[in-house]
CSV table of C-alpha atoms in Angstrom, one decimal:
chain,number,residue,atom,x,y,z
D,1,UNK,CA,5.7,-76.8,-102.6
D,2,UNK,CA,4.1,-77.9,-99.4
D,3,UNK,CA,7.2,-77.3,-97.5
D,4,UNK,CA,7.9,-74.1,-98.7
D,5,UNK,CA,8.1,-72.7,-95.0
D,6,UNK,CA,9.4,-76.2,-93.4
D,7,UNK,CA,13.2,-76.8,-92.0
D,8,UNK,CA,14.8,-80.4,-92.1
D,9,UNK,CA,17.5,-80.5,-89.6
D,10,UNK,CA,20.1,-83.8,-90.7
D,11,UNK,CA,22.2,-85.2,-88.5
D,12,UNK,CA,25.2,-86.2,-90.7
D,13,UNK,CA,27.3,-89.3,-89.6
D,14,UNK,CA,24.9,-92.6,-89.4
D,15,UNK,CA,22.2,-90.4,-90.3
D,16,UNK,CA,22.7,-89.2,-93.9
D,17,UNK,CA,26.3,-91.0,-95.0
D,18,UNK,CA,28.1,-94.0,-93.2
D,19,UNK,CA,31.3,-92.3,-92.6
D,20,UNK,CA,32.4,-95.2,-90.7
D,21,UNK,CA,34.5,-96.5,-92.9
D,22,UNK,CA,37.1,-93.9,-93.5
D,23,UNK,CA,36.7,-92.9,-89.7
D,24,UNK,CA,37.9,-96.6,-89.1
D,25,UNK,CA,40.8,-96.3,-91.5
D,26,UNK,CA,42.0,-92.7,-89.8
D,27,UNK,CA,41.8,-94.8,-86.4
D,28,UNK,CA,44.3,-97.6,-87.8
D,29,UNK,CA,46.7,-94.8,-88.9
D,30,UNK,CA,46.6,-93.5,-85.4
D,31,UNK,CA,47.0,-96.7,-83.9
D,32,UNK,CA,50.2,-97.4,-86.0
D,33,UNK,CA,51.8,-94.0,-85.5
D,34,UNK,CA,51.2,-94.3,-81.8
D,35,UNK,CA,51.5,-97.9,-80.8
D,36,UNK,CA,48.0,-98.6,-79.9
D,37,UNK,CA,45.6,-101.4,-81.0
D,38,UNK,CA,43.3,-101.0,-83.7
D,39,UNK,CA,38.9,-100.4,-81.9
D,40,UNK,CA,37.2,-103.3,-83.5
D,41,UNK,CA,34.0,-101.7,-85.9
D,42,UNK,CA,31.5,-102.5,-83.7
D,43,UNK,CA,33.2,-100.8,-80.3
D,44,UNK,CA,33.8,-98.1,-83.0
D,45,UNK,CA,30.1,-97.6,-84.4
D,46,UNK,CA,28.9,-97.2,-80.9
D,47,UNK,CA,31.7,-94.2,-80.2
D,48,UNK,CA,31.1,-92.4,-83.4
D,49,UNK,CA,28.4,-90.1,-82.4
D,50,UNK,CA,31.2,-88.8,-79.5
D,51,UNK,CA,33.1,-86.8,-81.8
D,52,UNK,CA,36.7,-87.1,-81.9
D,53,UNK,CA,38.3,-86.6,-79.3
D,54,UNK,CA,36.1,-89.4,-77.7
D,55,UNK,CA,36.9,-91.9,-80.4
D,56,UNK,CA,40.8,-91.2,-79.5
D,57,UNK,CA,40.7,-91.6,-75.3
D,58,UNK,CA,39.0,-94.7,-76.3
D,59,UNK,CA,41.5,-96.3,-78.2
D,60,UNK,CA,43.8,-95.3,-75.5
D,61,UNK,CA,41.8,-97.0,-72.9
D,62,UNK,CA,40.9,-100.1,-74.7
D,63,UNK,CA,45.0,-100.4,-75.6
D,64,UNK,CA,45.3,-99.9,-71.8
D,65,UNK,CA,47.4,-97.5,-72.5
D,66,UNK,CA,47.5,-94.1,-70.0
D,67,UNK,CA,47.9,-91.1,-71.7
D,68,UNK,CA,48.4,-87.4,-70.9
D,69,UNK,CA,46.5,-84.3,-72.4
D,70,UNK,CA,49.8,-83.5,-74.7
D,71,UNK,CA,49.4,-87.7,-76.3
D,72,UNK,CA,45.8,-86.9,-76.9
D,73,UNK,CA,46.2,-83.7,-78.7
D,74,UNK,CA,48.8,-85.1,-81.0
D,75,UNK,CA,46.8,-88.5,-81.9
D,76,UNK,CA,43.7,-86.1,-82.1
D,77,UNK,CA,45.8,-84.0,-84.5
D,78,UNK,CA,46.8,-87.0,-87.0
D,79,UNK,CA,43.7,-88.7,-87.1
D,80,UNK,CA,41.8,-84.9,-87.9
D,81,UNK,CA,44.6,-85.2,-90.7
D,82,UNK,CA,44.5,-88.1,-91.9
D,83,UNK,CA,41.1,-88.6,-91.9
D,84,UNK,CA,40.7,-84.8,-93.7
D,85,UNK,CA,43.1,-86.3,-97.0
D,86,UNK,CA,40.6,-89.2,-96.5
D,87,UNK,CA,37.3,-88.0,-95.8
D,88,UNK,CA,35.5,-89.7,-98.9
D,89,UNK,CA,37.1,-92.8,-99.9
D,90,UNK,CA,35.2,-95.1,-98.2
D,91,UNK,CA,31.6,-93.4,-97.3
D,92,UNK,CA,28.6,-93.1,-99.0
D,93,UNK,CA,24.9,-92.5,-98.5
D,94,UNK,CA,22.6,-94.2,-96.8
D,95,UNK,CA,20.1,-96.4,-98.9
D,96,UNK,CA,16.9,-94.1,-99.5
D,97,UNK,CA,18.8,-90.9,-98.6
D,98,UNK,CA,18.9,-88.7,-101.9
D,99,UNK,CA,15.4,-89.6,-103.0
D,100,UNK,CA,14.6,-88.0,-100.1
D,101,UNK,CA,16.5,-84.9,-100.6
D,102,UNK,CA,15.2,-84.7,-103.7
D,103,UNK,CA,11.3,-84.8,-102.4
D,104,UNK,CA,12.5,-82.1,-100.2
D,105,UNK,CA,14.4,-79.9,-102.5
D,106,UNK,CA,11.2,-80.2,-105.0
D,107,UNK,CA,8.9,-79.1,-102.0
D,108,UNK,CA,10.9,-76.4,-101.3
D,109,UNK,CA,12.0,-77.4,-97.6
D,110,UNK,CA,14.7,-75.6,-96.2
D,111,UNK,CA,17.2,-78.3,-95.8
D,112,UNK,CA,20.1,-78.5,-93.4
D,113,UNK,CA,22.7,-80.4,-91.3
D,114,UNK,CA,23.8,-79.7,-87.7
D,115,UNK,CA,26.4,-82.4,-87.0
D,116,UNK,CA,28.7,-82.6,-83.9
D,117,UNK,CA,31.6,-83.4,-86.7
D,118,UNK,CA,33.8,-79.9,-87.7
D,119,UNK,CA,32.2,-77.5,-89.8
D,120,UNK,CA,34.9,-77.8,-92.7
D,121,UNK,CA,34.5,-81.6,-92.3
D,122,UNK,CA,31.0,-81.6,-93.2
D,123,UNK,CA,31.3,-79.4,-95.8
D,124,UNK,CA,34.4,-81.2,-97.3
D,125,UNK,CA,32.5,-84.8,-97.1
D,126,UNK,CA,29.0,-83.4,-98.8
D,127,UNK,CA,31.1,-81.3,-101.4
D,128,UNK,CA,33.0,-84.6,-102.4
D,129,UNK,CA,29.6,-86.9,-102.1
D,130,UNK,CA,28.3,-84.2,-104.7
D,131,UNK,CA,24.9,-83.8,-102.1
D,132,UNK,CA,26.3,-79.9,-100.7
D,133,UNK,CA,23.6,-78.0,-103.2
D,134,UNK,CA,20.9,-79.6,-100.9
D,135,UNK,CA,21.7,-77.9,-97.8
D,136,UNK,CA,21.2,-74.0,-97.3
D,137,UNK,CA,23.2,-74.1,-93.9
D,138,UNK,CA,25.5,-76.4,-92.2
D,139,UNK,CA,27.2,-75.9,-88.7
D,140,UNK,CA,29.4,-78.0,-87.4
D,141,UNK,CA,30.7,-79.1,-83.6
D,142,UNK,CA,33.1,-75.8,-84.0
D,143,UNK,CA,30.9,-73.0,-85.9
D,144,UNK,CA,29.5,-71.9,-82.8
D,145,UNK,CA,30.7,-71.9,-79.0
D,146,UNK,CA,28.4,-74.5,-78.3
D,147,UNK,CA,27.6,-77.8,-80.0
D,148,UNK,CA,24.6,-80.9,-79.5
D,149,UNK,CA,23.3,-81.8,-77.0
D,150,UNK,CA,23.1,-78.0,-76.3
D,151,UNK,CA,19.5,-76.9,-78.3
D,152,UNK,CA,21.7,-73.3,-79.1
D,153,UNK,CA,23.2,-75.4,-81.7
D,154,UNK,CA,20.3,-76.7,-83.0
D,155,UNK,CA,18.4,-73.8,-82.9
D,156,UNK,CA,21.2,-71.1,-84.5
D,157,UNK,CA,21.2,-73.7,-87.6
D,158,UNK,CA,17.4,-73.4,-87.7
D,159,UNK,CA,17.6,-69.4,-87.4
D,160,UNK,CA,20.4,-69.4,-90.0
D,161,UNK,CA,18.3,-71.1,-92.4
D,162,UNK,CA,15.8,-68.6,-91.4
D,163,UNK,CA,13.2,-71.0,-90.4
D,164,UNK,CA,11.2,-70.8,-87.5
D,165,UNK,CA,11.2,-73.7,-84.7
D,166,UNK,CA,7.2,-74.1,-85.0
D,167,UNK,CA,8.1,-75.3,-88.8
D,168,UNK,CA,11.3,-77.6,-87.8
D,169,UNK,CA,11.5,-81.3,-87.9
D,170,UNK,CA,15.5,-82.7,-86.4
D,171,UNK,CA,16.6,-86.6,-87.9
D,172,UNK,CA,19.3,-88.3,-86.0
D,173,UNK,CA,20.5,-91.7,-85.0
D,174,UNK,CA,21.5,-90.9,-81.6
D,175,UNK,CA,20.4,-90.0,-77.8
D,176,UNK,CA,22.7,-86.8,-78.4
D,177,UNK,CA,20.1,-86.2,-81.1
D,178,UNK,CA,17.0,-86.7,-79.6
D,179,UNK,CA,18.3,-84.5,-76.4
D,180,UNK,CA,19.2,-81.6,-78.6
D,181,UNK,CA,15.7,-81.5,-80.3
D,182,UNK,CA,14.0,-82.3,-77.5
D,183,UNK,CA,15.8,-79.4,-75.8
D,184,UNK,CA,15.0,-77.3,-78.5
D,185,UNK,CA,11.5,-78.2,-78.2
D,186,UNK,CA,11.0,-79.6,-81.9
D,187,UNK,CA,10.0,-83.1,-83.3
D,188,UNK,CA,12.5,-85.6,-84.0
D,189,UNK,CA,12.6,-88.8,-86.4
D,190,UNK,CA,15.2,-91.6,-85.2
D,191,UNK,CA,16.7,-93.3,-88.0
D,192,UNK,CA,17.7,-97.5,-86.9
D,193,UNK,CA,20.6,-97.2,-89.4
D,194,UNK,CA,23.1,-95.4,-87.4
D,195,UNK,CA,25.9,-95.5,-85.0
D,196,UNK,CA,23.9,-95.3,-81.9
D,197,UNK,CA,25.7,-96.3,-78.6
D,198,UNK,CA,21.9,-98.1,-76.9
D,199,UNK,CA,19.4,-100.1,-79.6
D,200,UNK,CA,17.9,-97.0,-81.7
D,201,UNK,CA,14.7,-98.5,-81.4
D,202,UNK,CA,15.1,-97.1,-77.3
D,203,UNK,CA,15.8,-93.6,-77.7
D,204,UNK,CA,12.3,-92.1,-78.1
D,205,UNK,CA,11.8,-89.5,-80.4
D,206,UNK,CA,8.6,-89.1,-82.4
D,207,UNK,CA,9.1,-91.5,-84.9
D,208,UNK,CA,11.2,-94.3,-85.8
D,209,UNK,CA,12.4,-95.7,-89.0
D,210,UNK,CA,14.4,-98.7,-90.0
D,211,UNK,CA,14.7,-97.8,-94.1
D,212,UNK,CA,15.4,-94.7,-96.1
D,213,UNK,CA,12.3,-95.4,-98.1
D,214,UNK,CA,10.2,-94.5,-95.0
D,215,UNK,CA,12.3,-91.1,-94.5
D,216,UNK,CA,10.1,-88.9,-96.7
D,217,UNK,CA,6.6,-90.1,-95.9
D,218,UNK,CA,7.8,-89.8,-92.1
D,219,UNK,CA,8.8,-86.1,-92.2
D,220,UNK,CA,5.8,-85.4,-94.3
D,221,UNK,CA,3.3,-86.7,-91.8
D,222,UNK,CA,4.6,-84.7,-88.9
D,223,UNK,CA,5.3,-81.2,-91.2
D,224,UNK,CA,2.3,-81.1,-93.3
């Protein structure tokens, strides 16, 4: 129970489950209904840490196709529902991922996710991946009035957890990740198997890691 007092703040998408999948297949539909062509995956896997509405302008553009605000509400719109009937077909874990949860949960680490994806999103996807018991909070782009890069965000999920941010560690894939701990003013591990837009390896942070296996040992020697 070494951890007892420490907080593990997961980024979700690329960091703990490759939702890319299923994102890709909510894309197609929205391409279909709206006449556009289809973001090959790897255009895609450098968007996806964007958030939506990103992911959508960008298959406008790269369809060069103009759009007005009313055309991207109402792609944004069947791609949120499409992609909510088909959140979980497609994605799984990361390799490595739940024996880390599992050293956490057994340490007693306050466990949690902050992800720029909707609140009811994330808790849909880890509810269906059976991995929800392992996280006492999750917060989403929408469950405050702020969302990463913004350290707020970060640090309400922290506070909701009621840990402290001397205690904290963040793990993310992406420069959106490493600014919002870095803002916050806590240590961050970059993971190399996600859906950043520049080589992971580039972002900083203060540590990176190119397996799963290497999570736990990571996160212990910067906590403990």
């Amino acid at each position: 129970m070494k951890l007892i007092n420490k907080t593990v703040v997961f980024d979700l998408d690329g960091t703990l489950i490759d939702t890319l999948p299923d994102i890709h297949e909510a894309l197609k539909s929205t391409a279909q209904k709206f006449g556009l062509k289809n973001l090959p995956t790897e255009h895609l896997r450098k968007l996806l840490s964007h958030g939506s509405r990103k992911l959508i302008e960008s298959q406008f553009d790269f369809s060069e196709k103009k759009f007005s605000e009313k055309e991207i509400k109402s792609a944004s719109k069947h791609f949120i529902n499409y992609y909510k009937k088909n959140i979980s077909t497609y994605s799984k874990l990361f390799p490595g991922i739940i024996d880390c949860l599992d050293w956490l949960k057994n340490e007693s680490a306050k466990i949690t996710i902050c992800t720029n994806k909707y609140e009811k999103l994330a808790k849909q996807l880890t509810r269906d991946l059976e991995i929800d018991s392992y996280f006492s909070v999750i917060t989403g782009s929408d469950t405050f009035k702020y969302r990463k890069p913004d350290p707020l965000h970060l640090k309400k999920t922290i506070k909701l957890a009621k840990g402290k941010l001397n205690n904290s560690i963040m793990v993310g894939d992406s420069i959106t990740d490493f600014q919002t701990a870095k803002n916050a003013g806590i240590p961050i591990i970059i993971v190399g198997w996600g859906y950043s837009d520049i080589p992971a390896k580039t972002i900083g942070g203060d540590s990176f890691i190119e397996e799963g296996k290497e999570l736990a040992k990571t996160i212990k020697s910067i906590l403990i």
